[in-house]
PDB file of C-alpha atoms and ligand atoms in Angstrom:
ATOM      1  CA  UNK S  17      89.789  54.990  80.982  1.00  0.00           C
ATOM      2  CA  UNK S  18      90.032  57.031  83.694  1.00  0.00           C
ATOM      3  CA  UNK S  19      93.453  57.504  83.903  1.00  0.00           C
ATOM      4  CA  UNK S  20      93.566  58.950  79.990  1.00  0.00           C
ATOM      5  CA  UNK S  21      90.902  60.969  81.143  1.00  0.00           C
ATOM      6  CA  UNK S  22      92.571  62.448  84.369  1.00  0.00           C
ATOM      7  CA  UNK S  23      95.634  62.956  81.664  1.00  0.00           C
ATOM      8  CA  UNK S  24      93.856  64.823  79.335  1.00  0.00           C
ATOM      9  CA  UNK S  25      92.168  67.111  81.665  1.00  0.00           C
ATOM     10  CA  UNK S  26      95.211  68.052  83.843  1.00  0.00           C
ATOM     11  CA  UNK S  27      97.339  69.163  80.589  1.00  0.00           C
ATOM     12  CA  UNK S  28      93.903  70.964  79.497  1.00  0.00           C
ATOM     13  CA  UNK S  29      93.150  72.799  82.225  1.00  0.00           C
ATOM     14  CA  UNK S  30      90.909  76.611  80.820  1.00  0.00           C
ATOM     15  CA  UNK S  31      93.517  78.534  81.742  1.00  0.00           C
ATOM     16  CA  UNK S  32      95.878  77.045  79.753  1.00  0.00           C
ATOM     17  CA  UNK S  33      98.158  76.183  82.257  1.00  0.00           C
ATOM     18  CA  UNK S  34      99.859  72.746  81.714  1.00  0.00           C
ATOM     19  CA  UNK S  35     100.298  70.368  84.856  1.00  0.00           C
ATOM     20  CA  UNK S  36     102.877  67.747  84.476  1.00  0.00           C
ATOM     21  CA  UNK S  37     100.989  64.200  84.919  1.00  0.00           C
ATOM     22  CA  UNK S  38     103.739  61.818  86.066  1.00  0.00           C
ATOM     23  CA  UNK S  39     101.602  58.686  84.958  1.00  0.00           C
ATOM     24  CA  UNK S  40     102.167  59.863  81.423  1.00  0.00           C
ATOM     25  CA  UNK S  41     106.110  58.513  81.833  1.00  0.00           C
ATOM     26  CA  UNK S  42     105.703  55.094  83.981  1.00  0.00           C
ATOM     27  CA  UNK S  43     106.619  52.429  81.850  1.00  0.00           C
ATOM     28  CA  UNK S  44     103.859  49.719  82.324  1.00  0.00           C
ATOM     29  CA  UNK S  45     106.352  47.351  83.357  1.00  0.00           C
ATOM     30  CA  UNK S  46     105.573  43.206  84.307  1.00  0.00           C
ATOM     31  CA  UNK S  47     103.194  42.454  81.541  1.00  0.00           C
ATOM     32  CA  UNK S  48     101.563  39.138  80.642  1.00  0.00           C
ATOM     33  CA  UNK S  49      99.194  38.221  78.386  1.00  0.00           C
ATOM     34  CA  UNK S  50      98.325  35.001  76.282  1.00  0.00           C
ATOM     35  CA  UNK S  51     100.344  34.116  73.260  1.00  0.00           C
ATOM     36  CA  UNK S  52      98.862  35.508  70.211  1.00  0.00           C
ATOM     37  CA  UNK S  53     100.211  32.373  68.055  1.00  0.00           C
ATOM     38  CA  UNK S  54     100.616  29.420  69.734  1.00  0.00           C
ATOM     39  CA  UNK S  55     103.891  27.145  68.423  1.00  0.00           C
ATOM     40  CA  UNK S  56     103.189  24.625  65.590  1.00  0.00           C
ATOM     41  CA  UNK S  57     100.499  26.626  64.519  1.00  0.00           C
ATOM     42  CA  UNK S  58     100.640  28.331  60.840  1.00  0.00           C
ATOM     43  CA  UNK S  59      99.262  31.892  59.739  1.00  0.00           C
ATOM     44  CA  UNK S  60      98.229  31.657  56.286  1.00  0.00           C
ATOM     45  CA  UNK S  61      99.506  34.482  54.315  1.00  0.00           C
ATOM     46  CA  UNK S  62      98.909  35.416  50.657  1.00  0.00           C
ATOM     47  CA  UNK S  63     102.255  34.063  49.561  1.00  0.00           C
ATOM     48  CA  UNK S  64     100.052  31.399  46.832  1.00  0.00           C
ATOM     49  CA  UNK S  65     101.434  28.420  49.163  1.00  0.00           C
ATOM     50  CA  UNK S  66      98.982  26.138  50.818  1.00  0.00           C
ATOM     51  CA  UNK S  67      99.331  26.180  54.503  1.00  0.00           C
ATOM     52  CA  UNK S  68      99.562  22.320  54.617  1.00  0.00           C
ATOM     53  CA  UNK S  69     102.839  22.936  52.011  1.00  0.00           C
ATOM     54  CA  UNK S  70     104.045  25.817  54.626  1.00  0.00           C
ATOM     55  CA  UNK S  71     103.612  23.723  57.710  1.00  0.00           C
ATOM     56  CA  UNK S  72     105.655  20.495  56.053  1.00  0.00           C
ATOM     57  CA  UNK S  73     108.705  23.077  55.384  1.00  0.00           C
ATOM     58  CA  UNK S  74     108.335  24.862  58.881  1.00  0.00           C
ATOM     59  CA  UNK S  75     108.236  21.853  60.399  1.00  0.00           C
ATOM     60  CA  UNK S  76     111.925  20.754  58.519  1.00  0.00           C
ATOM     61  CA  UNK S  77     113.270  24.382  58.591  1.00  0.00           C
ATOM     62  CA  UNK S  78     112.749  24.083  62.467  1.00  0.00           C
ATOM     63  CA  UNK S  79     114.644  20.636  62.904  1.00  0.00           C
ATOM     64  CA  UNK S  80     117.407  22.334  60.600  1.00  0.00           C
ATOM     65  CA  UNK S  81     116.962  25.497  63.033  1.00  0.00           C
ATOM     66  CA  UNK S  82     118.102  23.471  66.096  1.00  0.00           C
ATOM     67  CA  UNK S  83     121.198  21.435  64.683  1.00  0.00           C
ATOM     68  CA  UNK S  84     122.356  24.623  63.182  1.00  0.00           C
ATOM     69  CA  UNK S  85     122.196  26.640  66.513  1.00  0.00           C
ATOM     70  CA  UNK S  86     123.614  23.858  68.330  1.00  0.00           C
ATOM     71  CA  UNK S  87     126.159  23.919  64.992  1.00  0.00           C
ATOM     72  CA  UNK S  88     126.984  27.472  65.653  1.00  0.00           C
ATOM     73  CA  UNK S  89     127.455  26.939  69.381  1.00  0.00           C
ATOM     74  CA  UNK S  90     129.808  24.230  69.206  1.00  0.00           C
ATOM     75  CA  UNK S  91     132.156  26.271  67.264  1.00  0.00           C
ATOM     76  CA  UNK S  92     132.199  28.705  70.078  1.00  0.00           C
ATOM     77  CA  UNK S  93     132.989  26.405  72.457  1.00  0.00           C
ATOM     78  CA  UNK S  94     135.384  25.274  70.238  1.00  0.00           C
ATOM     79  CA  UNK S  95     136.605  28.580  69.212  1.00  0.00           C
ATOM     80  CA  UNK S  96     137.452  29.120  73.002  1.00  0.00           C
ATOM     81  CA  UNK S  97     138.703  25.896  74.400  1.00  0.00           C
ATOM     82  CA  UNK S  98     141.333  25.245  71.647  1.00  0.00           C
ATOM     83  CA  UNK S  99     144.789  23.993  72.395  1.00  0.00           C
ATOM     84  CA  UNK S 100     147.931  23.256  70.503  1.00  0.00           C
ATOM     85  CA  UNK S 101     150.708  24.593  68.002  1.00  0.00           C
ATOM     86  CA  UNK S 102     147.504  25.337  65.815  1.00  0.00           C
ATOM     87  CA  UNK S 103     145.752  27.219  67.927  1.00  0.00           C
ATOM     88  CA  UNK S 104     145.697  30.953  66.395  1.00  0.00           C
ATOM     89  CA  UNK S 105     144.512  29.056  63.179  1.00  0.00           C
ATOM     90  CA  UNK S 106     141.950  27.662  64.440  1.00  0.00           C
ATOM     91  CA  UNK S 107     140.677  29.847  66.822  1.00  0.00           C
ATOM     92  CA  UNK S 108     139.996  32.380  64.367  1.00  0.00           C
ATOM     93  CA  UNK S 109     138.773  29.777  61.728  1.00  0.00           C
ATOM     94  CA  UNK S 110     136.472  28.664  64.095  1.00  0.00           C
ATOM     95  CA  UNK S 111     134.786  31.814  64.478  1.00  0.00           C
ATOM     96  CA  UNK S 112     134.853  32.375  60.969  1.00  0.00           C
ATOM     97  CA  UNK S 113     132.299  29.265  60.251  1.00  0.00           C
ATOM     98  CA  UNK S 114     130.077  30.504  63.767  1.00  0.00           C
ATOM     99  CA  UNK S 115     129.776  33.751  62.018  1.00  0.00           C
ATOM    100  CA  UNK S 116     128.537  32.133  58.813  1.00  0.00           C
ATOM    101  CA  UNK S 117     126.458  29.630  60.477  1.00  0.00           C
ATOM    102  CA  UNK S 118     124.661  32.367  62.681  1.00  0.00           C
ATOM    103  CA  UNK S 119     123.846  34.039  59.103  1.00  0.00           C
ATOM    104  CA  UNK S 120     122.410  31.119  58.080  1.00  0.00           C
ATOM    105  CA  UNK S 121     120.581  30.872  61.507  1.00  0.00           C
ATOM    106  CA  UNK S 122     118.652  34.151  60.858  1.00  0.00           C
ATOM    107  CA  UNK S 123     117.834  33.153  57.625  1.00  0.00           C
ATOM    108  CA  UNK S 124     116.425  30.104  58.540  1.00  0.00           C
ATOM    109  CA  UNK S 125     114.403  31.708  61.476  1.00  0.00           C
ATOM    110  CA  UNK S 126     113.299  34.296  59.097  1.00  0.00           C
ATOM    111  CA  UNK S 127     112.296  31.734  56.297  1.00  0.00           C
ATOM    112  CA  UNK S 128     110.003  29.587  59.263  1.00  0.00           C
ATOM    113  CA  UNK S 129     107.766  33.869  60.022  1.00  0.00           C
ATOM    114  CA  UNK S 130     107.718  34.009  56.223  1.00  0.00           C
ATOM    115  CA  UNK S 131     105.934  30.980  55.837  1.00  0.00           C
ATOM    116  CA  UNK S 132     103.317  31.906  58.918  1.00  0.00           C
ATOM    117  CA  UNK S 133     105.322  29.414  61.377  1.00  0.00           C
ATOM    118  CA  UNK S 134     106.844  30.016  64.889  1.00  0.00           C
ATOM    119  CA  UNK S 135     110.928  29.265  64.573  1.00  0.00           C
ATOM    120  CA  UNK S 136     112.534  27.775  68.133  1.00  0.00           C
ATOM    121  CA  UNK S 137     114.403  30.450  69.891  1.00  0.00           C
ATOM    122  CA  UNK S 138     115.276  29.681  73.391  1.00  0.00           C
ATOM    123  CA  UNK S 139     118.619  27.618  74.598  1.00  0.00           C
ATOM    124  CA  UNK S 140     116.147  25.387  76.266  1.00  0.00           C
ATOM    125  CA  UNK S 141     114.235  24.408  73.157  1.00  0.00           C
ATOM    126  CA  UNK S 142     117.169  23.886  70.903  1.00  0.00           C
ATOM    127  CA  UNK S 143     118.471  21.633  73.446  1.00  0.00           C
ATOM    128  CA  UNK S 144     115.105  19.223  73.529  1.00  0.00           C
ATOM    129  CA  UNK S 145     115.368  19.149  69.705  1.00  0.00           C
ATOM    130  CA  UNK S 146     118.225  18.671  68.628  1.00  0.00           C
ATOM    131  CA  UNK S 147     119.496  15.804  66.691  1.00  0.00           C
ATOM    132  CA  UNK S 148     123.705  16.590  67.172  1.00  0.00           C
ATOM    133  CA  UNK S 149     125.248  14.636  70.063  1.00  0.00           C
ATOM    134  CA  UNK S 150     126.045  16.772  73.196  1.00  0.00           C
ATOM    135  CA  UNK S 151     129.760  17.359  73.829  1.00  0.00           C
ATOM    136  CA  UNK S 152     131.223  17.139  77.159  1.00  0.00           C
ATOM    137  CA  UNK S 153     131.675  20.414  79.170  1.00  0.00           C
ATOM    138  CA  UNK S 154     135.502  19.923  79.322  1.00  0.00           C
ATOM    139  CA  UNK S 155     138.322  20.723  76.990  1.00  0.00           C
ATOM    140  CA  UNK S 156     138.821  18.173  74.339  1.00  0.00           C
ATOM    141  CA  UNK S 157     142.328  18.097  71.908  1.00  0.00           C
ATOM    142  CA  UNK S 158     142.348  19.190  68.226  1.00  0.00           C
ATOM    143  CA  UNK S 159     141.023  16.245  66.236  1.00  0.00           C
ATOM    144  CA  UNK S 160     138.215  15.534  68.383  1.00  0.00           C
ATOM    145  CA  UNK S 161     137.020  19.306  68.120  1.00  0.00           C
ATOM    146  CA  UNK S 162     137.073  18.830  64.589  1.00  0.00           C
ATOM    147  CA  UNK S 163     135.481  15.446  64.557  1.00  0.00           C
ATOM    148  CA  UNK S 164     132.749  16.723  66.680  1.00  0.00           C
ATOM    149  CA  UNK S 165     132.319  19.591  64.025  1.00  0.00           C
ATOM    150  CA  UNK S 166     132.440  17.291  60.576  1.00  0.00           C
ATOM    151  CA  UNK S 167     129.675  14.807  62.380  1.00  0.00           C
ATOM    152  CA  UNK S 168     127.449  17.733  63.066  1.00  0.00           C
ATOM    153  CA  UNK S 169     127.682  19.246  59.591  1.00  0.00           C
ATOM    154  CA  UNK S 170     126.898  15.494  58.371  1.00  0.00           C
ATOM    155  CA  UNK S 171     123.602  15.677  60.525  1.00  0.00           C
ATOM    156  CA  UNK S 172     122.529  18.956  59.322  1.00  0.00           C
ATOM    157  CA  UNK S 173     123.312  18.377  55.084  1.00  0.00           C
ATOM    158  CA  UNK S 174     121.504  15.222  55.494  1.00  0.00           C
ATOM    159  CA  UNK S 175     118.780  16.758  56.512  1.00  0.00           C
ATOM    160  CA  UNK S 176     118.961  19.532  54.542  1.00  0.00           C
ATOM    161  CA  UNK S 177     119.329  17.873  51.198  1.00  0.00           C
ATOM    162  CA  UNK S 178     116.095  15.425  52.170  1.00  0.00           C
ATOM    163  CA  UNK S 179     114.586  19.261  53.395  1.00  0.00           C
ATOM    164  CA  UNK S 180     115.429  20.905  49.571  1.00  0.00           C
ATOM    165  CA  UNK S 181     114.210  17.709  47.586  1.00  0.00           C
ATOM    166  CA  UNK S 182     110.742  18.338  49.615  1.00  0.00           C
ATOM    167  CA  UNK S 183     110.379  21.858  49.519  1.00  0.00           C
ATOM    168  CA  UNK S 184     111.377  21.607  45.074  1.00  0.00           C
ATOM    169  CA  UNK S 185     108.246  18.867  45.373  1.00  0.00           C
ATOM    170  CA  UNK S 186     105.752  21.064  46.847  1.00  0.00           C
ATOM    171  CA  UNK S 187     106.401  23.772  45.019  1.00  0.00           C
ATOM    172  CA  UNK S 188     107.730  25.791  47.761  1.00  0.00           C
ATOM    173  CA  UNK S 189     110.913  27.596  45.614  1.00  0.00           C
ATOM    174  CA  UNK S 190     112.031  29.897  48.093  1.00  0.00           C
ATOM    175  CA  UNK S 191     112.797  27.230  50.839  1.00  0.00           C
ATOM    176  CA  UNK S 192     114.555  25.386  48.801  1.00  0.00           C
ATOM    177  CA  UNK S 193     116.729  28.329  47.254  1.00  0.00           C
ATOM    178  CA  UNK S 194     117.373  29.140  50.850  1.00  0.00           C
ATOM    179  CA  UNK S 195     118.310  24.787  51.842  1.00  0.00           C
ATOM    180  CA  UNK S 196     120.451  24.954  48.525  1.00  0.00           C
ATOM    181  CA  UNK S 197     121.970  27.880  48.042  1.00  0.00           C
ATOM    182  CA  UNK S 198     122.559  28.665  51.700  1.00  0.00           C
ATOM    183  CA  UNK S 199     122.224  25.620  54.221  1.00  0.00           C
ATOM    184  CA  UNK S 200     124.126  23.133  51.762  1.00  0.00           C
ATOM    185  CA  UNK S 201     126.570  25.238  50.153  1.00  0.00           C
ATOM    186  CA  UNK S 202     127.929  26.568  53.227  1.00  0.00           C
ATOM    187  CA  UNK S 203     128.098  23.465  55.233  1.00  0.00           C
ATOM    188  CA  UNK S 204     129.846  21.695  52.430  1.00  0.00           C
ATOM    189  CA  UNK S 205     132.247  24.226  52.122  1.00  0.00           C
ATOM    190  CA  UNK S 206     133.486  24.370  56.167  1.00  0.00           C
ATOM    191  CA  UNK S 207     133.490  20.725  55.559  1.00  0.00           C
ATOM    192  CA  UNK S 208     135.913  21.270  53.780  1.00  0.00           C
ATOM    193  CA  UNK S 209     137.881  23.398  55.479  1.00  0.00           C
ATOM    194  CA  UNK S 210     137.919  21.364  58.834  1.00  0.00           C
ATOM    195  CA  UNK S 211     138.460  17.530  57.142  1.00  0.00           C
ATOM    196  CA  UNK S 212     141.701  18.673  55.440  1.00  0.00           C
ATOM    197  CA  UNK S 213     143.065  19.684  59.202  1.00  0.00           C
ATOM    198  CA  UNK S 214     142.879  15.736  59.892  1.00  0.00           C
ATOM    199  CA  UNK S 215     144.668  14.409  56.491  1.00  0.00           C
ATOM    200  CA  UNK S 216     148.012  13.428  58.409  1.00  0.00           C
ATOM    201  CA  UNK S 217     150.592  15.063  56.553  1.00  0.00           C
ATOM    202  CA  UNK S 218     154.509  15.284  56.986  1.00  0.00           C
ATOM    203  CA  UNK S 219     155.207  18.747  58.381  1.00  0.00           C
ATOM    204  CA  UNK S 220     158.932  18.738  57.202  1.00  0.00           C
ATOM    205  CA  UNK S 221     160.474  15.667  55.456  1.00  0.00           C
ATOM    206  CA  UNK S 222     158.100  13.796  53.500  1.00  0.00           C
ATOM    207  CA  UNK S 223     157.630   9.887  53.957  1.00  0.00           C
TER     208      UNK S 223
HETATM  209 FE1  FE2 Y  17     136.785  35.577  70.186  1.00  0.00          FE
END
């Protein structure tokens, strides 16, 4: 209050001249305060859904978010570390799938916020909560990379279908729509593209 008063008087001298006040341009850095919403709580919004329904959807969406963030990172790891004769096509394919997963991540996280919840955001929280097995830091062969990705997709698909059914039964049609037309369809498509790489067909001479 004192600072504001000083600033006001410094700018409105009776003679009409203006005086430079460095305090007005100083960034107030290092600020901390109590959270305005605790994780796990729901802020009721006027969306026609009960707090109980929103909480149920938020919990399932957060699990899917943690697993989708992990799958996105698994795609990047394999995009960088892929090796061998199919390097170029898999390098591009892994990044394409990663982009689609990143789009889903934003939609899932924002759906959580739309329901009045709080989404996971930071890597440490994702690592603590994902259901997808952690890969080694080192480089693995292409069939192993693809197998890991398929395992991750299947975990997500099983959860997404259960969550979609749950959302539909609770009347949360928006969440059901996101899960069915976004998460499930995208993951199913990516499973197809990956799995076909693990079919051992002859390259030159038919068997
Ligand atoms: Fe890249």
